[in-house]
Tab-separated table of C-alpha atoms in Angstrom:
chain	number	residue	atom	x	y	z
A	7	UNK	CA	-13.830	15.425	8.570
A	8	UNK	CA	-15.196	14.511	12.431
A	9	UNK	CA	-13.685	12.018	14.267
A	10	UNK	CA	-10.484	11.231	12.049
A	11	UNK	CA	-6.824	11.602	12.833
A	12	UNK	CA	-6.037	12.652	9.331
A	13	UNK	CA	-6.150	16.279	8.353
A	14	UNK	CA	-6.485	18.032	4.987
A	15	UNK	CA	-4.409	21.013	5.679
A	16	UNK	CA	-1.363	18.599	6.586
A	17	UNK	CA	-2.055	16.550	3.559
A	18	UNK	CA	-1.662	19.437	1.322
A	19	UNK	CA	1.450	20.392	3.191
A	20	UNK	CA	3.032	17.204	2.942
A	21	UNK	CA	2.571	17.612	-0.588
A	22	UNK	CA	5.582	20.245	-0.260
A	23	UNK	CA	7.876	18.377	1.507
A	24	UNK	CA	7.918	15.086	-0.423
A	25	UNK	CA	10.810	14.670	-3.107
A	26	UNK	CA	8.926	15.502	-6.449
A	27	UNK	CA	10.222	11.873	-7.522
A	28	UNK	CA	7.228	10.273	-5.762
A	29	UNK	CA	4.585	12.519	-6.869
A	30	UNK	CA	2.528	13.276	-9.772
A	31	UNK	CA	2.972	9.414	-10.604
A	32	UNK	CA	1.485	8.211	-13.962
A	33	UNK	CA	-2.198	7.756	-14.074
A	34	UNK	CA	-4.007	6.691	-17.176
A	35	UNK	CA	-6.753	4.918	-18.731
A	36	UNK	CA	-5.619	1.148	-19.768
A	37	UNK	CA	-7.885	-0.009	-22.389
A	38	UNK	CA	-6.212	-3.065	-23.137
A	39	UNK	CA	-7.709	-4.530	-20.047
A	40	UNK	CA	-11.362	-3.603	-20.279
A	41	UNK	CA	-12.656	-5.982	-22.912
A	42	UNK	CA	-11.944	-8.886	-20.127
A	43	UNK	CA	-12.652	-6.723	-17.054
A	44	UNK	CA	-16.173	-4.992	-18.563
A	45	UNK	CA	-15.569	-1.797	-17.215
A	46	UNK	CA	-13.377	1.216	-17.976
A	47	UNK	CA	-10.251	0.982	-15.851
A	48	UNK	CA	-7.618	3.659	-15.130
A	49	UNK	CA	-4.702	2.533	-13.299
A	50	UNK	CA	-2.274	5.351	-10.944
A	51	UNK	CA	0.906	3.540	-11.283
A	52	UNK	CA	2.921	3.997	-7.945
A	53	UNK	CA	5.965	1.763	-8.605
A	54	UNK	CA	7.745	4.331	-10.973
A	55	UNK	CA	10.065	5.835	-8.303
A	56	UNK	CA	13.320	4.879	-6.516
A	57	UNK	CA	11.801	2.412	-4.291
A	58	UNK	CA	9.189	0.828	-6.557
A	59	UNK	CA	6.233	1.257	-4.010
A	60	UNK	CA	3.815	4.434	-2.484
A	61	UNK	CA	5.534	4.226	0.446
A	62	UNK	CA	8.142	7.033	-0.139
A	63	UNK	CA	5.441	9.508	0.101
A	64	UNK	CA	4.899	8.502	3.775
A	65	UNK	CA	8.774	8.219	4.573
A	66	UNK	CA	9.381	11.327	3.154
A	67	UNK	CA	7.130	13.205	5.487
A	68	UNK	CA	8.366	11.177	8.597
A	69	UNK	CA	12.513	11.370	7.787
A	70	UNK	CA	11.624	15.363	7.207
A	71	UNK	CA	10.257	15.759	10.705
A	72	UNK	CA	12.756	13.659	12.250
A	73	UNK	CA	15.818	15.563	10.593
A	74	UNK	CA	14.416	19.051	11.333
A	75	UNK	CA	14.040	17.743	14.782
A	76	UNK	CA	17.664	17.098	14.941
A	77	UNK	CA	17.154	13.317	15.430
A	78	UNK	CA	19.825	10.929	14.055
A	79	UNK	CA	18.304	7.488	14.017
A	80	UNK	CA	15.028	5.446	13.331
A	81	UNK	CA	13.836	2.020	13.367
A	82	UNK	CA	10.390	0.085	11.684
A	83	UNK	CA	9.356	-3.096	11.083
A	84	UNK	CA	8.690	-4.059	7.631
A	85	UNK	CA	7.819	-6.584	5.212
A	86	UNK	CA	9.822	-4.699	2.593
A	87	UNK	CA	8.454	-1.834	1.126
A	88	UNK	CA	8.245	0.661	3.993
A	89	UNK	CA	11.758	-0.552	4.969
A	90	UNK	CA	13.173	0.256	1.523
A	91	UNK	CA	11.429	3.569	1.658
A	92	UNK	CA	12.661	4.693	4.987
A	93	UNK	CA	16.023	3.757	3.857
A	94	UNK	CA	15.978	6.262	1.021
A	95	UNK	CA	14.246	8.994	2.750
A	96	UNK	CA	16.558	8.213	5.830
A	97	UNK	CA	19.923	8.132	3.420
A	98	UNK	CA	19.217	11.760	2.007
A	99	UNK	CA	19.073	13.111	5.613
A	100	UNK	CA	21.990	11.509	7.630
A	101	UNK	CA	19.392	9.594	9.361
A	102	UNK	CA	20.690	5.953	10.671
A	103	UNK	CA	17.944	3.895	9.586
A	104	UNK	CA	17.347	0.078	11.058
A	105	UNK	CA	14.589	-2.238	9.779
A	106	UNK	CA	13.326	-5.455	11.280
A	107	UNK	CA	11.693	-7.831	8.980
A	108	UNK	CA	10.920	-11.359	8.942
A	109	UNK	CA	13.563	-13.749	7.334
A	110	UNK	CA	10.595	-15.165	5.361
A	111	UNK	CA	10.287	-11.965	3.589
A	112	UNK	CA	10.866	-11.374	-0.127
A	113	UNK	CA	14.652	-11.769	-0.454
A	114	UNK	CA	14.544	-8.829	-3.226
A	115	UNK	CA	13.110	-6.427	-0.759
A	116	UNK	CA	15.620	-7.166	2.032
A	117	UNK	CA	18.614	-7.081	-0.476
A	118	UNK	CA	17.633	-3.881	-1.727
A	119	UNK	CA	16.939	-2.411	2.139
A	120	UNK	CA	21.117	-3.381	2.463
A	121	UNK	CA	21.719	-1.740	-0.473
A	122	UNK	CA	20.080	1.438	0.569
A	123	UNK	CA	22.435	1.340	3.610
A	124	UNK	CA	20.174	0.512	6.234
A	125	UNK	CA	20.946	-1.728	9.188
A	126	UNK	CA	18.414	-4.945	8.537
A	127	UNK	CA	17.834	-7.139	11.470
A	128	UNK	CA	15.319	-10.589	11.036
A	129	UNK	CA	13.272	-12.361	13.276
A	130	UNK	CA	12.156	-15.879	12.849
A	131	UNK	CA	8.750	-15.307	12.752
A	132	UNK	CA	5.905	-13.227	10.625
A	133	UNK	CA	5.685	-9.431	10.177
A	134	UNK	CA	3.805	-9.175	13.898
A	135	UNK	CA	6.875	-10.547	15.626
A	136	UNK	CA	8.852	-8.145	13.700
A	137	UNK	CA	6.922	-5.266	15.096
A	138	UNK	CA	7.334	-6.198	18.481
A	139	UNK	CA	11.143	-6.540	18.200
A	140	UNK	CA	11.291	-3.220	16.329
A	141	UNK	CA	9.256	-1.369	19.195
A	142	UNK	CA	11.847	-3.165	21.716
A	143	UNK	CA	14.950	-1.905	19.782
A	144	UNK	CA	13.506	1.879	19.775
A	145	UNK	CA	12.862	1.518	23.318
A	146	UNK	CA	16.505	0.365	24.313
A	147	UNK	CA	18.067	2.473	21.611
A	148	UNK	CA	16.012	5.704	22.793
A	149	UNK	CA	15.315	6.274	19.304
A	150	UNK	CA	12.265	6.954	16.775
A	151	UNK	CA	9.983	3.940	16.020
A	152	UNK	CA	8.024	4.486	12.633
A	153	UNK	CA	4.911	2.279	13.060
A	154	UNK	CA	3.072	2.112	9.176
A	155	UNK	CA	-0.349	3.054	9.476
A	156	UNK	CA	-0.228	4.131	13.139
A	157	UNK	CA	1.860	7.050	12.862
A	158	UNK	CA	-0.120	9.744	10.763
A	159	UNK	CA	2.521	10.837	8.602
A	160	UNK	CA	2.461	7.440	6.755
A	161	UNK	CA	-1.217	7.633	6.305
A	162	UNK	CA	-1.133	11.678	5.182
A	163	UNK	CA	1.830	10.884	2.855
A	164	UNK	CA	-0.417	8.333	1.171
A	165	UNK	CA	-3.120	10.644	1.061
A	166	UNK	CA	-1.377	12.867	-1.462
A	167	UNK	CA	-2.109	10.069	-4.151
A	168	UNK	CA	-5.911	10.981	-3.631
A	169	UNK	CA	-4.922	15.048	-4.189
A	170	UNK	CA	-3.959	13.892	-7.625
A	171	UNK	CA	-6.714	11.049	-8.235
A	172	UNK	CA	-9.160	14.155	-7.338
A	173	UNK	CA	-7.917	16.301	-9.747
A	174	UNK	CA	-8.532	13.725	-12.975
A	175	UNK	CA	-10.518	14.129	-15.941
A	176	UNK	CA	-12.857	12.532	-16.672
A	177	UNK	CA	-14.189	11.367	-13.118
A	178	UNK	CA	-14.235	8.277	-12.015
A	179	UNK	CA	-17.100	5.989	-10.016
A	180	UNK	CA	-14.827	3.638	-7.670
A	181	UNK	CA	-11.262	3.627	-6.523
A	182	UNK	CA	-10.136	0.192	-5.643
A	183	UNK	CA	-7.430	0.364	-2.919
A	184	UNK	CA	-5.041	-2.438	-1.239
A	185	UNK	CA	-5.845	-3.183	2.164
A	186	UNK	CA	-2.996	-4.200	4.586
A	187	UNK	CA	-2.228	-2.030	7.413
A	188	UNK	CA	-4.313	0.876	6.385
A	189	UNK	CA	-2.165	3.574	5.606
A	190	UNK	CA	-3.195	4.045	1.844
A	191	UNK	CA	-6.801	2.820	2.246
A	192	UNK	CA	-7.180	5.662	5.126
A	193	UNK	CA	-5.030	8.338	3.459
A	194	UNK	CA	-6.764	8.057	-0.173
A	195	UNK	CA	-10.014	7.395	1.420
A	196	UNK	CA	-9.925	10.615	3.661
A	197	UNK	CA	-9.356	12.810	0.539
A	198	UNK	CA	-11.968	11.049	-1.734
A	199	UNK	CA	-14.739	11.683	1.365
A	200	UNK	CA	-13.651	15.530	1.607
A	201	UNK	CA	-13.261	16.272	-2.063
A	202	UNK	CA	-15.030	13.728	-4.446
A	203	UNK	CA	-17.603	11.919	-1.813
A	204	UNK	CA	-19.368	10.652	-4.869
A	205	UNK	CA	-16.371	8.050	-5.488
A	206	UNK	CA	-16.943	4.714	-3.925
A	207	UNK	CA	-14.362	3.537	-1.964
A	208	UNK	CA	-13.538	-0.077	-2.145
A	209	UNK	CA	-10.853	-1.503	-0.113
A	210	UNK	CA	-9.303	-5.158	-1.139
A	211	UNK	CA	-7.537	-7.561	0.667
A	212	UNK	CA	-6.502	-11.046	0.416
A	213	UNK	CA	-8.762	-13.912	1.657
A	214	UNK	CA	-5.676	-15.448	3.289
A	215	UNK	CA	-5.129	-12.332	5.496
A	216	UNK	CA	-8.501	-10.926	6.165
A	217	UNK	CA	-7.975	-9.326	9.440
A	218	UNK	CA	-8.801	-5.650	8.821
A	219	UNK	CA	-11.604	-6.470	6.514
A	220	UNK	CA	-13.204	-8.690	9.236
A	221	UNK	CA	-12.566	-5.678	11.669
A	222	UNK	CA	-14.374	-3.065	9.120
A	223	UNK	CA	-17.350	-5.328	8.746
A	224	UNK	CA	-17.786	-5.897	12.344
A	225	UNK	CA	-16.913	-2.461	13.429
A	226	UNK	CA	-14.345	-3.807	16.201
A	227	UNK	CA	-10.847	-5.134	15.845
A	228	UNK	CA	-10.513	-8.504	14.937
A	229	UNK	CA	-7.050	-10.539	14.975
A	230	UNK	CA	-6.165	-13.786	13.175
A	231	UNK	CA	-3.618	-16.394	14.546
A	232	UNK	CA	-1.656	-16.540	10.875
A	233	UNK	CA	-1.914	-15.366	7.315
A	234	UNK	CA	-1.483	-17.401	4.210
A	235	UNK	CA	-0.945	-15.628	1.128
A	236	UNK	CA	1.395	-14.471	-1.613
A	237	UNK	CA	0.593	-10.837	-0.885
A	238	UNK	CA	2.884	-10.177	1.920
A	239	UNK	CA	2.693	-6.420	1.876
A	240	UNK	CA	-0.931	-6.671	3.074
A	241	UNK	CA	-0.322	-9.769	5.391
A	242	UNK	CA	-1.123	-8.455	8.813
A	243	UNK	CA	-2.899	-10.165	11.530
A	244	UNK	CA	-3.371	-7.603	14.471
A	245	UNK	CA	-5.397	-4.325	13.071
A	246	UNK	CA	-4.447	-0.980	14.705
A	247	UNK	CA	-7.819	0.201	16.672
A	248	UNK	CA	-7.062	4.132	15.788
A	249	UNK	CA	-6.823	2.876	11.773
A	250	UNK	CA	-9.752	0.830	12.143
A	251	UNK	CA	-11.454	3.972	13.252
A	252	UNK	CA	-10.177	6.182	10.466
A	253	UNK	CA	-11.285	3.802	7.998
A	254	UNK	CA	-14.739	2.839	9.153
A	255	UNK	CA	-15.284	6.770	8.406
A	256	UNK	CA	-14.162	6.673	4.800
A	257	UNK	CA	-14.291	2.953	3.187
A	258	UNK	CA	-17.564	2.442	1.537
A	259	UNK	CA	-17.044	-1.285	1.320
A	260	UNK	CA	-14.036	-3.999	1.945
A	261	UNK	CA	-14.124	-7.291	0.131
A	262	UNK	CA	-11.744	-10.295	0.155
A	263	UNK	CA	-10.373	-12.150	-3.010
A	264	UNK	CA	-8.702	-15.552	-3.836
A	265	UNK	CA	-5.085	-16.159	-4.515
A	266	UNK	CA	-6.298	-17.476	-7.647
A	267	UNK	CA	-7.831	-14.016	-8.451
A	268	UNK	CA	-4.376	-12.130	-7.552
A	269	UNK	CA	-2.415	-14.382	-9.501
A	270	UNK	CA	-4.586	-13.884	-12.489
A	271	UNK	CA	-4.735	-10.105	-12.085
A	272	UNK	CA	-0.974	-9.948	-11.936
A	273	UNK	CA	-0.829	-12.051	-15.230
A	274	UNK	CA	-3.524	-9.578	-16.764
A	275	UNK	CA	-1.117	-6.693	-15.960
A	276	UNK	CA	1.759	-8.376	-17.657
A	277	UNK	CA	0.056	-9.539	-20.568
A	278	UNK	CA	-2.376	-6.654	-21.173
A	279	UNK	CA	-0.537	-3.285	-19.713
A	280	UNK	CA	3.274	-4.823	-20.011
A	281	UNK	CA	3.619	-4.127	-16.160
A	282	UNK	CA	5.258	-6.405	-13.331
A	283	UNK	CA	3.762	-6.001	-10.014
A	284	UNK	CA	3.808	-7.564	-6.525
A	285	UNK	CA	0.650	-9.561	-5.496
A	286	UNK	CA	-0.514	-6.452	-3.495
A	287	UNK	CA	-0.755	-4.251	-6.434
A	288	UNK	CA	-2.957	-6.870	-8.110
A	289	UNK	CA	-5.482	-6.637	-5.629
A	290	UNK	CA	-7.904	-4.255	-7.450
A	291	UNK	CA	-7.881	-6.150	-10.646
A	292	UNK	CA	-8.492	-9.159	-8.475
A	293	UNK	CA	-11.566	-7.548	-7.204
A	294	UNK	CA	-13.000	-6.746	-10.424
A	295	UNK	CA	-12.220	-10.517	-11.822
A	296	UNK	CA	-14.327	-11.912	-9.071
A	297	UNK	CA	-17.280	-9.215	-9.138
A	298	UNK	CA	-17.630	-8.362	-12.512
A	299	UNK	CA	-21.329	-7.409	-12.591
A	300	UNK	CA	-20.685	-5.034	-9.795
A	301	UNK	CA	-18.318	-2.775	-11.804
A	302	UNK	CA	-19.792	-3.483	-15.114
A	303	UNK	CA	-19.713	-0.253	-17.165
A	304	UNK	CA	-18.156	1.881	-14.203
A	305	UNK	CA	-15.253	3.632	-14.695
A	306	UNK	CA	-12.679	2.041	-11.968
A	307	UNK	CA	-9.252	3.360	-10.896
A	308	UNK	CA	-6.997	1.098	-9.209
A	309	UNK	CA	-3.853	1.990	-7.309
A	310	UNK	CA	-0.764	-0.186	-8.303
A	311	UNK	CA	0.891	0.128	-5.140
A	312	UNK	CA	4.069	-1.642	-5.521
A	313	UNK	CA	6.372	-3.996	-7.797
A	314	UNK	CA	9.137	-5.268	-5.468
A	315	UNK	CA	8.663	-8.640	-6.265
A	316	UNK	CA	11.193	-11.891	-6.329
A	317	UNK	CA	11.742	-12.728	-9.894
A	318	UNK	CA	11.593	-16.246	-9.360
A	319	UNK	CA	8.614	-16.349	-7.385
A	320	UNK	CA	6.853	-13.953	-9.812
A	321	UNK	CA	7.525	-16.270	-12.742
A	322	UNK	CA	6.344	-19.281	-11.039
A	323	UNK	CA	3.068	-17.348	-10.581
A	324	UNK	CA	2.397	-15.737	-13.449
A	325	UNK	CA	4.186	-18.396	-15.933
A	326	UNK	CA	5.852	-16.829	-19.172
A	327	UNK	CA	2.827	-14.976	-20.401
A	328	UNK	CA	3.679	-13.191	-23.431
A	329	UNK	CA	2.863	-9.369	-23.556
A	330	UNK	CA	0.291	-8.233	-25.670
A	331	UNK	CA	0.872	-5.136	-27.390
A	332	UNK	CA	-2.405	-2.965	-28.414
């Protein structure tokens, strides 16, 4: 594909170095959701792995390259999921991993980063401040800075999800992808356009963290001063220009959804599918809820990208909804 940073040959090679525990994740039709959503819904479940998110696919590629080159230390900024994944991948390869995060990040995510043996530095600010601090640590220590979505390995690792999707039968019409930094959307979108161009690629972001969606629509980087969403995993304010360039080549649409719809999506996934997910993973369901007519009668795949959620916050959001067994 002309003009993109991603390369299909490297994506195929990535699948050979990623620990199999992250590959071939469950993909299945969830009929229990369909009556309320008005379309055929398939779920790609990226939570059934040791770090409970898709991020391990990318960090496996990064950590493998670092270990092969003789590197012994690495640092990243993370809202939680990337940090867990890098800690897991680095631990198995003898890497000294440091994660910089906001002290306001989800406590469960921070605890898991520590439990996986990574050093954790907290900053009094949001994820963008954590990115600045991680860059400073990398310069001072002379070590590799892993930047999610900017580092192509994170995008091409995520793209292996797309390889698994295009092999599915029967075919589907639309894939709904959570949009944060852009690694998942550009990676999966690249594979879709290369191997299944008839599939509509729709990116979904919270109304309270709209920077990359606004950037996609305006075809230029648009930043915001703040974010206001429970979907912390996608709450960026400053899109990366190179990532936007890739996204413009592969996304057919980018939409914003309200917080109430995200919560309703989480509740539906618990109630009808028995799945506990973090807010970012419910963005696809939220998009269908807000525009049923658009997706009516179609076969939609939504990627459930993570399930690292604070239990107390989760219960406040979704309540004690019972699980309906079909």
